[in-house]
Amino acid sequence: MKVNIPQFTAPEAPEQRQNLSFIQHINKDPKKKDLLINFLSGCAAGVSNVLAGHPFDTIKVRMQMIDTNFSQCFRGIVQQEGASALYKGVTSPLMSIPFIKASAFISYEA
């Protein structure tokens, strides 16, 4: 009399599993791909928004502190402190605004 004993197979080792790169994984699902594209587009929009607008915000704040016009304030900052002074304090908005813009891009497409 023959007894059937079920065969035990070990789970696949990690190196035997199908390893997909991040891009291959995203390309499998179009919705995830669209979500990623919208997120990255929003982040790029936020970064460009901050980098283009922050010097004007810096000049505006300085003009509020000192009663001068735009060109005098701009020249004074660049001559006394250098052009990089226009970007003082850019770190905080650069860490927050891209994600705000990204959430706006994602929610618009949802």
C-alpha positions as a printed NumPy array, in Angstrom:
array([[  0.   ,   0.   ,   0.   ],
       [  1.394,   3.307,  -1.092],
       [  0.799,   6.433,   1.027],
       [  0.826,   9.811,  -0.646],
       [  2.883,  12.216,   1.381],
       [  2.506,  15.836,   0.319],
       [  5.672,  17.405,  -0.885],
       [  6.944,  20.325,   1.09 ],
       [  8.521,  23.1  ,  -0.903],
       [ 10.491,  25.819,   0.749],
       [  9.409,  29.396,   0.09 ],
       [ 11.252,  31.175,  -2.649],
       [ 14.504,  32.709,  -1.658],
       [ 14.676,  36.481,  -2.126],
       [ 17.119,  36.123,  -5.   ],
       [ 14.665,  33.82 ,  -6.832],
       [ 11.78 ,  36.276,  -6.663],
       [ 11.112,  38.533,  -9.56 ],
       [ 12.924,  41.72 ,  -8.682],
       [ 11.36 ,  44.731, -10.322],
       [ 12.969,  48.102, -10.364],
       [ 10.934,  51.024,  -9.109],
       [ 10.224,  52.2  , -12.669],
       [  9.129,  48.714, -13.794],
       [  6.83 ,  48.511, -10.779],
       [  5.266,  51.905, -11.548],
       [  4.9  ,  51.122, -15.257],
       [  2.745,  48.088, -14.443],
       [ -0.064,  50.289, -13.074],
       [ -1.02 ,  53.377, -15.132],
       [ -2.769,  55.03 , -12.168],
       [  0.392,  54.837, -10.076],
       [  2.373,  56.201, -13.   ],
       [  0.008,  59.17 , -13.373],
       [  0.145,  59.778,  -9.63 ],
       [  3.942,  59.779,  -9.663],
       [  4.086,  62.084, -12.681],
       [  1.67 ,  64.537, -11.044],
       [  3.623,  64.427,  -7.785],
       [  6.952,  65.101,  -9.489],
       [  5.411,  67.829, -11.65 ],
       [  3.988,  69.524,  -8.572],
       [  7.337,  69.329,  -6.805],
       [  9.094,  70.853,  -9.816],
       [  6.49 ,  73.629,  -9.956],
       [  6.961,  74.318,  -6.248],
       [ 10.754,  74.476,  -6.493],
       [ 10.657,  76.81 ,  -9.494],
       [  8.022,  78.944,  -7.762],
       [ 10.21 ,  79.364,  -4.686],
       [ 13.439,  79.992,  -6.599],
       [ 11.831,  82.57 ,  -8.89 ],
       [  9.794,  84.395,  -6.259],
       [ 11.951,  84.371,  -3.144],
       [ 14.264,  87.239,  -4.184],
       [ 11.216,  89.463,  -4.682],
       [  9.901,  88.482,  -1.269],
       [ 13.271,  89.292,   0.311],
       [ 13.314,  92.713,  -1.344],
       [  9.705,  93.331,  -0.279],
       [ 10.523,  92.592,   3.367],
       [ 13.602,  94.835,   3.265],
       [ 11.559,  97.615,   1.654],
       [  9.064,  97.357,   4.519],
       [ 11.87 ,  97.753,   7.048],
       [ 13.653, 100.598,   5.237],
       [ 11.687, 103.212,   3.331],
       [ 13.288, 102.863,  -0.124],
       [ 12.188, 101.956,  -3.608],
       [ 12.711,  98.602,  -5.323],
       [ 15.834,  99.425,  -7.337],
       [ 17.654, 101.081,  -4.408],
       [ 16.868,  98.143,  -2.153],
       [ 17.951,  95.615,  -4.788],
       [ 21.237,  97.421,  -5.479],
       [ 21.938,  97.813,  -1.763],
       [ 21.452,  94.119,  -1.052],
       [ 23.589,  92.97 ,  -3.98 ],
       [ 26.398,  95.49 ,  -3.355],
       [ 26.613,  95.059,   0.422],
       [ 25.802,  91.379,   0.905],
       [ 26.146,  89.769,  -2.514],
       [ 23.564,  88.217,  -4.81 ],
       [ 23.187,  85.164,  -2.572],
       [ 21.605,  87.413,   0.081],
       [ 18.471,  87.503,  -2.074],
       [ 17.992,  83.848,  -1.146],
       [ 18.417,  84.191,   2.623],
       [ 15.76 ,  82.091,   4.319],
       [ 14.911,  80.061,   1.213],
       [ 15.37 ,  76.705,   2.962],
       [ 12.073,  76.677,   4.828],
       [  9.821,  77.454,   1.844],
       [ 11.92 ,  75.141,  -0.328],
       [ 11.143,  72.26 ,   2.033],
       [  7.402,  72.913,   2.259],
       [  6.002,  74.598,  -0.856],
       [  6.946,  71.831,  -3.349],
       [  4.881,  69.341,  -1.353],
       [  1.965,  71.762,  -1.152],
       [  2.089,  72.224,  -4.918],
       [  2.43 ,  68.458,  -5.422],
       [ -0.694,  67.813,  -3.346],
       [ -2.534,  70.407,  -5.415],
       [ -1.453,  68.721,  -8.658],
       [ -2.46 ,  65.281,  -7.355],
       [ -5.836,  66.408,  -6.019],
       [ -6.648,  68.23 ,  -9.254],
       [ -6.17 ,  65.059, -11.301],
       [ -7.951,  62.759,  -8.822]])
